[in-house]
Structure formats: structure tokens, C-alpha cells
Coordinates of C-alpha atoms in Angstrom, one line a residue:
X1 CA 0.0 0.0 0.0
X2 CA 1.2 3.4 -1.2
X3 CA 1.6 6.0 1.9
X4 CA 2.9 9.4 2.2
X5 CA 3.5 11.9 5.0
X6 CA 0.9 15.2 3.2
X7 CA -2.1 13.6 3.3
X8 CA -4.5 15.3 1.3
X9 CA -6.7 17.1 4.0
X10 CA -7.5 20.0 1.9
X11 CA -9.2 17.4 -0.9
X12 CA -12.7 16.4 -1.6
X13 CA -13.0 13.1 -3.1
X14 CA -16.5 12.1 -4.5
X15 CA -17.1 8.6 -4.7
X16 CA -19.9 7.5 -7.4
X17 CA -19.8 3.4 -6.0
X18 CA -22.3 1.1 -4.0
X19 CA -23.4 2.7 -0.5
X20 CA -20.1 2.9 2.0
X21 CA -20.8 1.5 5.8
X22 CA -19.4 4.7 7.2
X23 CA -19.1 3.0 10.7
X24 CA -15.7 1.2 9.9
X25 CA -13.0 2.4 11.6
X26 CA -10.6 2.7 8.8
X27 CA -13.2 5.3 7.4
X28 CA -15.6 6.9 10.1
X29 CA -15.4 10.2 10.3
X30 CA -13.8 9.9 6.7
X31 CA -17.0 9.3 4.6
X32 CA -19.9 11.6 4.7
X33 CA -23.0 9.9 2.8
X34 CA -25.2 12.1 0.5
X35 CA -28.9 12.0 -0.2
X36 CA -28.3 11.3 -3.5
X37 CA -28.9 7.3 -4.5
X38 CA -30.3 6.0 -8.4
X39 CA -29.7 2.8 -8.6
X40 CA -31.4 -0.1 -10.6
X41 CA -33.7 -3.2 -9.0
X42 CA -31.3 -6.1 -8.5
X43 CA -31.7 -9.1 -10.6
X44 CA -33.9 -11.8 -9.9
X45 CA -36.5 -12.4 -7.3
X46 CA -33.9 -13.8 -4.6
X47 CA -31.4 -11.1 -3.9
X48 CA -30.8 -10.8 -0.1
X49 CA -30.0 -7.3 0.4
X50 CA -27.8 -7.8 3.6
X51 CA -26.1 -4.2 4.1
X52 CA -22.5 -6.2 4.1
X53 CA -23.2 -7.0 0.4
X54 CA -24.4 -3.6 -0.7
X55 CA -21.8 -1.9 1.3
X56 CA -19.4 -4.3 -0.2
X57 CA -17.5 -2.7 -3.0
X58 CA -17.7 1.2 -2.3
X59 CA -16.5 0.6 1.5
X60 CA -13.2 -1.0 0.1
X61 CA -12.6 1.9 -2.4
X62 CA -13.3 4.8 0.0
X63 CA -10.4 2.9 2.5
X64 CA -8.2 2.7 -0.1
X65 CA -8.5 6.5 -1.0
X66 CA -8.7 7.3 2.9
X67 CA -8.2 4.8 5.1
X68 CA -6.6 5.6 8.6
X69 CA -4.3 2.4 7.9
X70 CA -5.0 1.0 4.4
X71 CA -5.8 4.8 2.5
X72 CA -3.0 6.5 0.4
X73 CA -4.4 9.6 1.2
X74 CA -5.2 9.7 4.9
X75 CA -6.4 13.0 5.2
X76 CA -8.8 13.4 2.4
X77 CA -12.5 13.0 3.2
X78 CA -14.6 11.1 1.0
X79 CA -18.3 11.9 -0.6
X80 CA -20.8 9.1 -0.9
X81 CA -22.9 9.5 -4.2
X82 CA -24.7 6.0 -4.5
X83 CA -25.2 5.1 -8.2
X84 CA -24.3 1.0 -8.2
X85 CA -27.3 -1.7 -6.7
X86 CA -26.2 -4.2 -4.1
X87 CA -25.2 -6.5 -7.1
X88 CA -22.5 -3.9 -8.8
X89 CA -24.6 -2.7 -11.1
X90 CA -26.0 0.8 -12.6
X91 CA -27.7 2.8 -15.3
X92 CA -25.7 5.4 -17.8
X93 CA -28.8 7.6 -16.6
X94 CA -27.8 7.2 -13.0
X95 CA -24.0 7.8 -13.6
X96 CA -25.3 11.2 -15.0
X97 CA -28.2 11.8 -12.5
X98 CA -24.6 11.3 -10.1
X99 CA -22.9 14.0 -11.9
X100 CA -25.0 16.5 -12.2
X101 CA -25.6 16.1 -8.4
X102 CA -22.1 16.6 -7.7
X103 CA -22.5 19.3 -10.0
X104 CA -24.9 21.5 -8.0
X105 CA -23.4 20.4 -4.5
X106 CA -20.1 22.3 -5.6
X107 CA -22.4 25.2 -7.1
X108 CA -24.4 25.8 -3.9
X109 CA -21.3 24.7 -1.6
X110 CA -17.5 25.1 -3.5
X111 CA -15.4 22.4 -2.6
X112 CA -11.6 22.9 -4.1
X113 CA -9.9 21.1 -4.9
X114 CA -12.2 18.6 -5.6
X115 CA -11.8 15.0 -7.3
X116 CA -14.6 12.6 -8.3
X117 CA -13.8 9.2 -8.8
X118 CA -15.7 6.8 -11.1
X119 CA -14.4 2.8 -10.0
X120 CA -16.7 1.4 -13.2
X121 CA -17.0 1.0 -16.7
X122 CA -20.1 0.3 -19.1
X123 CA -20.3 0.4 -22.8
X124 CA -19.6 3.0 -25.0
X125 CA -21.3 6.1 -24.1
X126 CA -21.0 9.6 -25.6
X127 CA -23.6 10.8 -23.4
X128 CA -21.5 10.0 -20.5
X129 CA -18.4 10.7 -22.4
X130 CA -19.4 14.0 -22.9
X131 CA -20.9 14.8 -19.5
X132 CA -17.5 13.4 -18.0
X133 CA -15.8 16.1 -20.7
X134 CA -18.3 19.3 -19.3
X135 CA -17.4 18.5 -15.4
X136 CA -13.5 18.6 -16.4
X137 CA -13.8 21.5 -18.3
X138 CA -15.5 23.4 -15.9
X139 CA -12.3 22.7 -13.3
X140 CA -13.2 19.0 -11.6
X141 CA -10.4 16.4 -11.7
X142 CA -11.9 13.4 -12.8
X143 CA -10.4 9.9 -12.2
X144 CA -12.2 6.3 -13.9
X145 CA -11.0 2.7 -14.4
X146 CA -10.6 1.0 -17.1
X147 CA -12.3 -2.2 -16.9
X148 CA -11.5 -5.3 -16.0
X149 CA -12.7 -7.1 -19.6
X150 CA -8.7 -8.1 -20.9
X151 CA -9.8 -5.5 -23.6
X152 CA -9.5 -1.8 -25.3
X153 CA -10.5 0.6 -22.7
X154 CA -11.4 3.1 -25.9
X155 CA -14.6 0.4 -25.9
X156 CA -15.8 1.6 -22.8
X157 CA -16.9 4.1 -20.9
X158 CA -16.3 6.8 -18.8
X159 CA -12.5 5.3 -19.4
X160 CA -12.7 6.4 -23.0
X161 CA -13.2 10.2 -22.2
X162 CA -9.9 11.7 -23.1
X163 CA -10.2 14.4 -20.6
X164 CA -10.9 11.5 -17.5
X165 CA -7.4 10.1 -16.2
X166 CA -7.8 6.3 -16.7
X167 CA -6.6 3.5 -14.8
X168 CA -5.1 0.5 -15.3
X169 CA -4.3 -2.3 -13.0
X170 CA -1.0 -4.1 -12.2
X171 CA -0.2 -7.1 -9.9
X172 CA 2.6 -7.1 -7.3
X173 CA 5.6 -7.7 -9.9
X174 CA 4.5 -4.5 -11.9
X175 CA 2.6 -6.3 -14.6
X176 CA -0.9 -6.0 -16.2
X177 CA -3.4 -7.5 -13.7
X178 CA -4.4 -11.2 -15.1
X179 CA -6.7 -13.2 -13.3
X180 CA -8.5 -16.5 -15.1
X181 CA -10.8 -14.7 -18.4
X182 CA -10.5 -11.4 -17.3
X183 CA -7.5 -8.9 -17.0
X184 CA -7.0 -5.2 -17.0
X185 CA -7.8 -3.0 -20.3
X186 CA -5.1 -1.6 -22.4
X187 CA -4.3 0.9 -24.8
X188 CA -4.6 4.1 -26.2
X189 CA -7.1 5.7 -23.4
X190 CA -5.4 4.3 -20.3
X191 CA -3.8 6.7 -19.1
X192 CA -1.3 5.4 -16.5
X193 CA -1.6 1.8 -14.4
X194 CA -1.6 1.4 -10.6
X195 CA -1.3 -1.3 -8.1
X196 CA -4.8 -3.6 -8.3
X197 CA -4.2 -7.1 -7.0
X198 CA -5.0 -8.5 -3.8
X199 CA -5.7 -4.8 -2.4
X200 CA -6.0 -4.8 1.3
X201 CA -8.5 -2.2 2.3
X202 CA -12.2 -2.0 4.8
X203 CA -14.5 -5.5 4.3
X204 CA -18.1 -4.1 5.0
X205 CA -18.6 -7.7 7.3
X206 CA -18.0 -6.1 10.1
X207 CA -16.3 -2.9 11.6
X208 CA -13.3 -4.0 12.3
X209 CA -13.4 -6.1 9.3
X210 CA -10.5 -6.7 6.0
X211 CA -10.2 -8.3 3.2
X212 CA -8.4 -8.2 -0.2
X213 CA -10.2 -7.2 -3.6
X214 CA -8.9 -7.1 -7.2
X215 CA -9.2 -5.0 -10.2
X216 CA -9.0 -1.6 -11.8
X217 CA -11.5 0.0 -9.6
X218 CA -8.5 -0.7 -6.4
X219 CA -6.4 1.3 -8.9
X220 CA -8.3 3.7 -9.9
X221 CA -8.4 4.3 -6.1
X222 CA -4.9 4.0 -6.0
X223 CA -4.7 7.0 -8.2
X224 CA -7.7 8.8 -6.7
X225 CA -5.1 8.7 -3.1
X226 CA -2.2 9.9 -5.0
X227 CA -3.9 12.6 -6.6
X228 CA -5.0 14.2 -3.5
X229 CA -1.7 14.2 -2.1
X230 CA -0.5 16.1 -5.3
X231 CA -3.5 18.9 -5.4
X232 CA -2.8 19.0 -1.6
X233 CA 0.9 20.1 -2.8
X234 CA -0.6 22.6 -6.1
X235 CA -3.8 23.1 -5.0
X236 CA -4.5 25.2 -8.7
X237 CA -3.7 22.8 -10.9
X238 CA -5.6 22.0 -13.6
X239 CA -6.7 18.1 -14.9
X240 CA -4.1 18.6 -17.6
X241 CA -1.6 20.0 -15.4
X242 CA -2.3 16.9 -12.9
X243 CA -2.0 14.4 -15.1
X244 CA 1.4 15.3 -16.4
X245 CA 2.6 15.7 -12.8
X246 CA 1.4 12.0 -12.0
X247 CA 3.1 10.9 -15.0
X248 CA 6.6 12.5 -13.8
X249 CA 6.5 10.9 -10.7
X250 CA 5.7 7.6 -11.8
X251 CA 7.9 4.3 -12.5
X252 CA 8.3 3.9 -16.3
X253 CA 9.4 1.4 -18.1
X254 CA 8.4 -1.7 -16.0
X255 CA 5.7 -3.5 -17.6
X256 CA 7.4 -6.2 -19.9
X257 CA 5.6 -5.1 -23.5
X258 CA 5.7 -8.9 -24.5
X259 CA 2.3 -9.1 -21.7
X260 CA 0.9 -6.8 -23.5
X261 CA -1.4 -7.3 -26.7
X262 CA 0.7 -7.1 -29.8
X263 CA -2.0 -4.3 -31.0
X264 CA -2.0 -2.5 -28.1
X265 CA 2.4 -2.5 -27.2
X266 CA 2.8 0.8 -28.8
X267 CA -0.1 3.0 -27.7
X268 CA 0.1 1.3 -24.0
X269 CA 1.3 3.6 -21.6
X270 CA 4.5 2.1 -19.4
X271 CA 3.9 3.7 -16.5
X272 CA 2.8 3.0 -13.1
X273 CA 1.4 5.8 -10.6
X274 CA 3.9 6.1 -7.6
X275 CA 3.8 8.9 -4.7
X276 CA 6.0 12.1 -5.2
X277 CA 9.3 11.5 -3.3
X278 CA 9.2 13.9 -0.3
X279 CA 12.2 15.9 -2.0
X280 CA 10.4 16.6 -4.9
X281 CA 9.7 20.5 -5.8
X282 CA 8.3 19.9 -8.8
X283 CA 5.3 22.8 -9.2
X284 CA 2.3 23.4 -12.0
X285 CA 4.8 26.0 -13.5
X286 CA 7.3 23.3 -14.6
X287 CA 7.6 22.3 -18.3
X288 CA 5.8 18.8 -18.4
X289 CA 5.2 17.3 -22.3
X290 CA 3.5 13.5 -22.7
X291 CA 2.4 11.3 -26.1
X292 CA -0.9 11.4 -26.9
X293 CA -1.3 8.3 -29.6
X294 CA -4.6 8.2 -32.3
X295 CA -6.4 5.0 -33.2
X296 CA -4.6 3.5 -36.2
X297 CA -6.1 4.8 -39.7
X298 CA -7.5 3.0 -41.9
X299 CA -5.2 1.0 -44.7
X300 CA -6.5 2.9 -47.8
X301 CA -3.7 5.4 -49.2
X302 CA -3.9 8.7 -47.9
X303 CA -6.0 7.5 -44.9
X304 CA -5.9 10.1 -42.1
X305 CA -5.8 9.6 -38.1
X306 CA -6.2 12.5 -35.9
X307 CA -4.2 12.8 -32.3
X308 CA -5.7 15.7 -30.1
X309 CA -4.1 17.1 -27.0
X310 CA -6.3 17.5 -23.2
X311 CA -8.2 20.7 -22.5
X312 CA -5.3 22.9 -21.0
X313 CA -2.8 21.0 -22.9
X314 CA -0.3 22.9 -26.0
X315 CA 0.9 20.8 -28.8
X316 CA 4.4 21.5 -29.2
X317 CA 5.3 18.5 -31.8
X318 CA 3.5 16.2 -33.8
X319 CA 4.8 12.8 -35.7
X320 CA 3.2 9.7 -36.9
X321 CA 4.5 6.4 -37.4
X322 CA 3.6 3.2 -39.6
X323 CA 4.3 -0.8 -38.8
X324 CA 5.6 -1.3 -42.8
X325 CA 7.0 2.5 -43.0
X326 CA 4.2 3.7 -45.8
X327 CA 3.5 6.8 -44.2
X328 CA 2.6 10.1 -46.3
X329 CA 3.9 11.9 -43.2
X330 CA 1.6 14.5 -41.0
X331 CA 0.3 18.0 -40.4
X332 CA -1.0 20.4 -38.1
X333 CA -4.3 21.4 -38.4
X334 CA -6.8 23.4 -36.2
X335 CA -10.2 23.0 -35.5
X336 CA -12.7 25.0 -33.1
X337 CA -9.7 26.4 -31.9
X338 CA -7.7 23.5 -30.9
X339 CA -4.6 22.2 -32.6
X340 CA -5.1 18.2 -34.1
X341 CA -1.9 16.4 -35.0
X342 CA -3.1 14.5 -38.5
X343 CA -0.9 11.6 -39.5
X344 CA -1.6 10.4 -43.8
X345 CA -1.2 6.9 -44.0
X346 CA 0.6 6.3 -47.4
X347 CA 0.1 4.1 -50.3
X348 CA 0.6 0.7 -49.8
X349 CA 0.5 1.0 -45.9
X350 CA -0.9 -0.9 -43.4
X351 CA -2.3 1.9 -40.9
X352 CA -0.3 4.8 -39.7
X353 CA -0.8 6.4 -36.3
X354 CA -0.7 9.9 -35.3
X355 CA 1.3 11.0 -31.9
X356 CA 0.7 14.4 -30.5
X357 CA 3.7 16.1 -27.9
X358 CA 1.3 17.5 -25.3
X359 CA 2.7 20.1 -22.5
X360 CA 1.8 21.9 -19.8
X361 CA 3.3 24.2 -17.5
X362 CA 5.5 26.5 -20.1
X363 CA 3.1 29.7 -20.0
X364 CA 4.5 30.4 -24.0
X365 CA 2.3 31.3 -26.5
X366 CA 2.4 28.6 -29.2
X367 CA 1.8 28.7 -32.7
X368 CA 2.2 26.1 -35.9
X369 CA 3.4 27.3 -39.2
X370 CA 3.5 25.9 -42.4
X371 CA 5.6 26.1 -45.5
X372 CA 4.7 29.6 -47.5
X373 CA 4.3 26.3 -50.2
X374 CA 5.3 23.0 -51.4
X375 CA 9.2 23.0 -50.4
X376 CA 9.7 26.0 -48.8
X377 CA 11.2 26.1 -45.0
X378 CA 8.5 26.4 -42.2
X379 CA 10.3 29.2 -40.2
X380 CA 9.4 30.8 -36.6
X381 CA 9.2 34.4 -36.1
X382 CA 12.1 36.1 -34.4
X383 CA 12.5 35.6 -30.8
X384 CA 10.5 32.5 -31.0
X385 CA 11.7 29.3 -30.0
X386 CA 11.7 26.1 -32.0
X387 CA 10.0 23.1 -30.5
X388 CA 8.8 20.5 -33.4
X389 CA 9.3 19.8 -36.6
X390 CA 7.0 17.8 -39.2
X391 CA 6.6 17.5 -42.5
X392 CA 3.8 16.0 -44.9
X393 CA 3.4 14.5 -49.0
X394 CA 0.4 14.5 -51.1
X395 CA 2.3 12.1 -53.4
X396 CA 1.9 9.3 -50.9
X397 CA 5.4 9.0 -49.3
X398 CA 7.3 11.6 -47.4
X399 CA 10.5 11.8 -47.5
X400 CA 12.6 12.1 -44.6
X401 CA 13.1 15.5 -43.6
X402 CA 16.3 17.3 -43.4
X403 CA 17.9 18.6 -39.9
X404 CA 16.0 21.3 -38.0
X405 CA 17.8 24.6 -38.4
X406 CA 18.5 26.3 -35.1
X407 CA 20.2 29.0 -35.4
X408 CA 19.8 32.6 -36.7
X409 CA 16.7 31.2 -38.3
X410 CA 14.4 28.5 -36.6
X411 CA 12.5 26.6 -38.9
X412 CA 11.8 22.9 -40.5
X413 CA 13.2 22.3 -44.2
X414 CA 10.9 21.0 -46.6
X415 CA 11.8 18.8 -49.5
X416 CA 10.6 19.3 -52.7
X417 CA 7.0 19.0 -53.5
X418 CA 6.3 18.7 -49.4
X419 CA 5.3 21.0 -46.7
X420 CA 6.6 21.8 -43.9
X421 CA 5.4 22.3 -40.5
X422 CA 6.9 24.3 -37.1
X423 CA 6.0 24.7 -33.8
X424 CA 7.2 27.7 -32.5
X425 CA 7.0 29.4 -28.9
X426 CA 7.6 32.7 -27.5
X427 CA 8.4 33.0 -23.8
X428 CA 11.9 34.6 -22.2
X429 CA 12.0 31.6 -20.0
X430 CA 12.5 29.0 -22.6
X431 CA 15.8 27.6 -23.4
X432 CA 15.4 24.6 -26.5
X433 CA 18.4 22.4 -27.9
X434 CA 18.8 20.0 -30.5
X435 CA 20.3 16.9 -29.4
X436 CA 21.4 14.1 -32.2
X437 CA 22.4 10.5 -31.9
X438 CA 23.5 8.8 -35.4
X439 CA 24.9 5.9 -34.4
X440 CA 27.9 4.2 -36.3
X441 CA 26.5 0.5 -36.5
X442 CA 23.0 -0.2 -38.4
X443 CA 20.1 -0.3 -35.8
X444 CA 16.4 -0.9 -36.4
X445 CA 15.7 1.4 -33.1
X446 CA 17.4 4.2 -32.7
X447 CA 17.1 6.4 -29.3
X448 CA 18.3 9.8 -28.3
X449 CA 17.2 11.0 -24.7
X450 CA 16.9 14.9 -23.1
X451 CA 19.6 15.1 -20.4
X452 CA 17.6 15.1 -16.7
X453 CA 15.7 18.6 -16.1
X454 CA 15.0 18.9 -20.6
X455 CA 12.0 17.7 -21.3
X456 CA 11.5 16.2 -24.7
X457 CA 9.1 18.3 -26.9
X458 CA 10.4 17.4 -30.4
X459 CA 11.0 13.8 -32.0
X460 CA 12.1 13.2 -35.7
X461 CA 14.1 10.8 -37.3
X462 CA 16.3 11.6 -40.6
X463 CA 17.6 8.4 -42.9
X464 CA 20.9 7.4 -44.7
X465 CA 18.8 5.7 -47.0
X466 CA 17.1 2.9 -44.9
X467 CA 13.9 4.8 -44.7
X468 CA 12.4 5.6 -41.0
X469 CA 9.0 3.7 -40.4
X470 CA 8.0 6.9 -38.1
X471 CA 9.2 8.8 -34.9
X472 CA 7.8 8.8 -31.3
X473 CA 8.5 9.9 -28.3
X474 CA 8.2 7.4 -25.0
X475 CA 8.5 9.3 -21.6
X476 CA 11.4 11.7 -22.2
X477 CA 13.2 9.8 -25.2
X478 CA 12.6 10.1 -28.7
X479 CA 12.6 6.7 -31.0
X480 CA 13.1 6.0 -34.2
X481 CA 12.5 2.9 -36.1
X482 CA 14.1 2.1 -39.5
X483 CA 12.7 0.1 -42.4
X484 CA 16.4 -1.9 -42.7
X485 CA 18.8 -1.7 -45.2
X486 CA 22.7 -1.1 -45.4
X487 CA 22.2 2.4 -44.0
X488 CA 21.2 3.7 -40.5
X489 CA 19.3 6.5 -39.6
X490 CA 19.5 9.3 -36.8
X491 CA 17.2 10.2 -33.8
X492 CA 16.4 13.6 -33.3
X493 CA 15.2 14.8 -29.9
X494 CA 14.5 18.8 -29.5
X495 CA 14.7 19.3 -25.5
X496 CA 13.6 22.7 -23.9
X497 CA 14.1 23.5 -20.4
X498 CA 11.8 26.3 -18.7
X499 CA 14.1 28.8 -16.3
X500 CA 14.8 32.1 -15.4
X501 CA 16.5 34.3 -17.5
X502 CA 17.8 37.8 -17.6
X503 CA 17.6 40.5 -20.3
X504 CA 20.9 39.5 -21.9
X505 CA 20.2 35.4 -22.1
X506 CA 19.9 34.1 -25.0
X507 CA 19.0 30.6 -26.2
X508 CA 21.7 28.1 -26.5
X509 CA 21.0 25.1 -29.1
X510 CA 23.9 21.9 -29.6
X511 CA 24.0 19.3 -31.6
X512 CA 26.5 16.1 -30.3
X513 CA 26.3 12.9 -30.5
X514 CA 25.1 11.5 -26.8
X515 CA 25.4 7.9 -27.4
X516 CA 27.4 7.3 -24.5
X517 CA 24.1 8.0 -22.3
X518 CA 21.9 5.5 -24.1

């Protein structure tokens, strides 16, 4: 069980579960129940509604957010809003009658920070999608599971909402949760796993009672623990800004990919929640960027996938990347003024994917530019700093781009008969270098990674002929894979750092080969 010393006091925590017996000892005191309850008849004709069974499930979960011995987040008091039967089970219309109670409970009474956790899943809902979308956007963290079908969280819902943090499970060795037919979902919409096996927390048998439970709803509440001890640290921060902040502190690179489905490797997140370390001063002002990965497009030529960044969230790079390396690059677009990252899938390919850079916490002002036309340079304004490059064919195939110019001028090269595409940012406090690794031997992944305290904002790969099958970045490194052949290719990581300057800084870009450090 996760634990740390600031315990989330100042937090609200609404829990939309089964009823909670609020006279156990790990939460009394903890748990206040609301009027509020829509639930469904139970199934059958012989349900015995003993309290211990309908108290089952939502008295674990509130524990594990709060419990005096088995919470993460000791302090943090916990809002009963009843929406599951004694048999697990609700209604989409009930989810929403849930939210829009919460809704006018922080109208009439403003509870900040405030996070409402949703330990379920049911099918595919936009309703519910989009009722999720309205509660974040108007300032409420919210925090779901992802189901516990071995499956796509994307199928489901809320866990498909983009703008809801999503949870995966793990089991003790830091691997997806497995148990008999059923497993934790994967992919694209989770958005970072946590501990869910054999989870000690309250057992509603009795008040004195424990017992161990299973699944993505114990990580969900996992996360629900750690992210009151982080909004108890940066009270203001936004979803967006709280997500990336749960992402820094967490332990990447432990799930083995091989457990993971062979569709699902690449768009999986590798991360599992973890407290902050109690040395940590990381604030919502630092520069924090993560991969936001599309669906796969469709295998016609010239097939287009669209990656789209959070609410609160600034592109500062987009890429694509294809299995088979038939890729007609990607571009920037905007619509209802939000930037999309739009990967081309090109001719003879097998599905390309689109993968947004998404950043918070750099307070620049942001803009894409495009090639004046077909193979002309996409350059940033003076004074502007140079954060992503990409590039885009309507022949099919792109080319692989040339390198980046930083210097006097900032901008992307385009080849002939492509355009071009910059991100570029304007803020005194940002510092942006080009780092390069081109290694000597022929490689079918090549890496490059920002030094510690850079954060990775730009990914690109350039080819000695091999061809690149696509660029992505994966936590603060940027990846490259190559098509083969008797030449290699070269990663290209752009790394900004947000700091102080004074009137007479001035940006300072290098390009060395780091290999050493891989």
C-alpha cells in the first residue's frame, strides 16, 4: 500500500460506487453519505440485500482512498454518491443523475480542490463521455477505471473520455493485472496503471473487518489517493496539469511489452502511478510534455488519423509512425480552436498512427506554421523558440526531412513537393536544444534521450537511405524505427528547459552525438 506523510486534508474526493458503511474504523469520520442514490432493481427475485453486500464494494474503495491504515491519502475526506445496486450494477442515466448532483453540491457549496472518482466501466457512451468532458472542463479532476474485460479501454466508458485520467491495473511484480478470463484494459485511453491485485482495504462484514479485492476499480483508487496528495501540494492545478505531474512521478518502463497485446504495445502507456518522493519541488509551472497516440487509420492510401491534446494542454510537436514504413507523413491542423496532430497513412500502408507532444506548464504562447508552399522552409518568427518539426506529401510518401535549423533562423526544411510544418514558442524563459544521436552500427531502433531537467518536446528521425517507419516519443526519449537496409538513420530529440533568465540570455542550441548515455 502506497503512503505518504501530506495527506491530502484539503481534498474532496466524491465517490460514485455502491453505499459505503461509514461505521468502519478505517473510514468513520472519513466518509460523509449524500442524499443522493439511483440505482437499478437487482436481478432476480432472490437477492438478499444484507447491508454487508451492498456496502461491499464502495466501503473498500473509500479505504483505499482514505483509510486511517490501508488509505493513500489519509487525510482526504470522501463523498458518498450511491449510483451501483447491491449487485455492482448501474444505469448510464444514473452515472449522470450522479454527476449532475455533484455538480450543484459544488455550485451551492465550492469544494476545491475537488476530485470525483468513477471505480466502473459500461459500454460505449458519448452521453457519458461527454458529460465526464463538461465537469473537467469546468475545473473537476476526474479519475475512472478501465475495466477489467482483458480489452480496449477506448470500448468503454467513462474510461474512453480523453479528458478523464484512466486506470489501469498491475499485480505485485508491476505487470498487467491477469486473473482466469479477465484482465485489466489496455491501450490508447489508459492513461497510467496502478497497483490492483490482492488490495488490502475495509470489508463491509463487520467494523473492524478486511479483506483483499482485485481490479481496476483498487487502482483507480490508488490513483484517486495519489492525486490528492499532489492537489494538496498545487492546489490550482488544472486536470491537464495533474496528469502530467502524475506521470513524472511515476515508475516507467516496468511492464514487460511482450504481456501486453501485440496491437495494443505501442499506444500502451509504461507507466505506473507512484507517490512524489518527499524531495520533490516539482510545481504546475514546470515544463511537463507527454504522447498522446490516435487510433490506427484506416489502410486505404492517404487515410488520415487525428491525435488531439487534453483541455489545457499545448501541442508542441507532432509525428506519426507506420508498422511497414508507408507513411505520407503528417500535419498540423486546427479546428474550433484547438490544434489536431493529422498523420496520412501512405500508399501501400498498413495503418499509420498519429502521436501528438502534449505540454503543460511552459506559459508560451504557441503557434504552428506551415511552408509559405510546397518546399519552402517552415520558419518561426524572431524571438520564438523552435519546438517540433514535421513534415507531410500529397504524393503518398514523405521523405525524410532534413535537420532542423537552429540557429539565426528556426525553422523545419521541406523537401521538394512537401510541406513543412513548425512549432514555435515565445516565452523569455524557454531555453530549446537539438540533441542528435546517429549511431555508427546499423540499428532498427534508434534512441536519443533529453539530459535530466530537458523535457522532450520534439521527435524526428532523418535516414541514410534505410527509410524511418515513423518517430515517437516514450516518456522523455525520442525513438526512431528504421525500415532496414545497409544504411542507418538518426534520432532527433529537440529538449527545452523552462528557467529564469535575464535580459541579456539568450537561447543556446547543440548538436552532439550523446550515445554514450543510451
Amino acid at each position: 500500500m502506497l503512503v505518504y506523510a501530506d495527506d491530502g486534508a484539503k481534498v474532496g474526493v466524491y465517490l460514485l460506487d455502491t453505499s459505503v458503511q461509514v461505521t468502519h474504523r478505517e473510514i468513520e469520520d472519513r466518509v460523509m453519505v449524500t442524499d443522493f442514490n439511483s440505482v437499478p432493481e437487482e436481478d432476480g427475485v432472490r437477492v438478499h440485500r444484507q447491508t454487508s453486500q451492498c456496502d461491499s464494494h464502495g466501503t473498500h474503495i473509500a479505504g483505499v482512498v482514505s483509510g486511517r491504515d490501508s488509505g493513500v491519502a489519509r487525510g482526504a475526506s470522501v463523498n458518498s454518491v450511491r449510483v451501483l445496486n447491491c449487485q455492482g450494477k448501474g444505469t448510464v442515466s444514473g452515472a449522470l443523475a450522479g454527476l449532475e448532483y455533484i455538480q450543484s453540491s459544488l455550485m451551492s457549496q465550492p469544494i476545491r480542490p475537488v476530485i470525483v472518482l468513477l471505480p466502473f466501466v459500461g459500454g460505449f457512451s458519448r452521453t457519458l463521455n461527454a458529460a465526464c468532458r463538461k465537469m473537467v472542463e469546468s475545473g473537476t479532476v476526474l479519475i475512472a477505471a478501465a475495466g477489467n474485460y482483458n480489452d480496449d479501454a477506448c470500448l468503454y466508458s467513462p474510461a474512453s473520455e480523453p479528458e478523464v485520467i484512466t486506470v489501469g491495473a498491475v499485480n505485485f511484480a508491476d505487470q498487467p493485472l491477469s486473473t482466469g478470463t479477465t484482465g485489466t484494459n489496455v491501450g490508447r485511453c489508459v492513461d497510467v496503471f496502478a497497483p490492483g491485485d490482492d488490495i488490502i482495504s475495509a470489508s463491509s462484514d463487520c467494523s473492524t473487518c478486511f479483506t483483499t479485492k482485485s481490479g481496476t476499480s483498487q487502482a483507480a483508487a490508488h490513483v484517486a489517493g495519489i492525486a490528492a496528495v499532489l492537489l494538496n501540494l498545487s492546489p490550482n492545478s488544472s486536470s491537464a496539469e495533474l496528469l502530467q505531474q502524475l506521470l513524472h512521478h511515476s515508475v516507467r518502463q516496468v511492464i514487460n511489452p511482450e504481456s501486453l497485446p501485440l496491437n495494443h504495445r505501442l499506444t500502451t502507456p509504461n507507466m505506473v502511478a507512484a507517490l512524489p518522493d518527499s524531495t520533490s519541488t516539482l510545481i504546475g509551472e514546470d515544463l511537463l510534455c507527454r504522447s498522446v497516440w490516435s487510433e490506427r487509420s484506416a489502410v486505404k492510401g492517404l487515410a488520415t488519423t487525428t491525435a488531439r491534446c487534453r483541455h489545457g494542454e499545448e501541442m508542441l510537436s507532432c509525428s506519426s509512425f507506420s508498422q511497414n514504413g508507408a507513411r505520407a507523413g503528417e500535419r498540423v491542423e486546427e479546428r474550433d480552436g484547438q490544434k489536431e496532430c493529422v498523420a496520412v497513412n501512405g500508399n501501400g500502408g498498413h495503418g499509420v498512427f498519429a502521436v501528438a507532444r502534449c505540454c503543460t506548464g511552459h506559459k508560451a504562447q504557441c503557434q504552428m506554421l506551415e511552408s509559405p508552399k510546397r518546399g519552402e522552409d517552415a520558419e518561426c518568427p524572431p524571438d520564438y523558440q523552435l519546438t517540433g518539426c514535421s513534415s507531410s506529401s500529397s504524393s503518398g510518401h514523405v521523405s525524410d526531412s532534413d535537420l532542423p535549423l537552429h540557429g539565426s533562423r528556426r525553422a523545419c526544411p521541406a523537401k521538394r513537393g512537401e510541406m513543412s510544418y513548425a512549432s514555435c514558442c515565445h516565452t523569455s524563459s524557454l531555453e530549446c536544444r537539438l540533441i542528435e544521436h546517429n549511431p555508427t552500427g546499423l540499428s532498427e531502433q534508434v534512441e536519443v534521450s533529453c539530459e535530466d531537467s530537458w523535457t522532450l518536446t520534439g521527435c524526428q528521425g532523418l535516414s541514410d537511405g534505410s527509410g524511418v517507419r515513423g518517430a515517437f516519443a516514450l516518456g522523455n526519449t525520442c525513438v526512431v524505427h528504421t525500415s532496414g537496409g545497409d544504411k542507418g538513420a538518426a534520432a532527433i530529440a529537440t529538449c527545452c528547459s523552462q528557467h529564469l533568465m535575464t535580459a541579456n540570455d539568450s537561447c543556446v542550441y547543440e548538436i552532439y552525438n550523446i550515445s554514450q548515455y543510451i
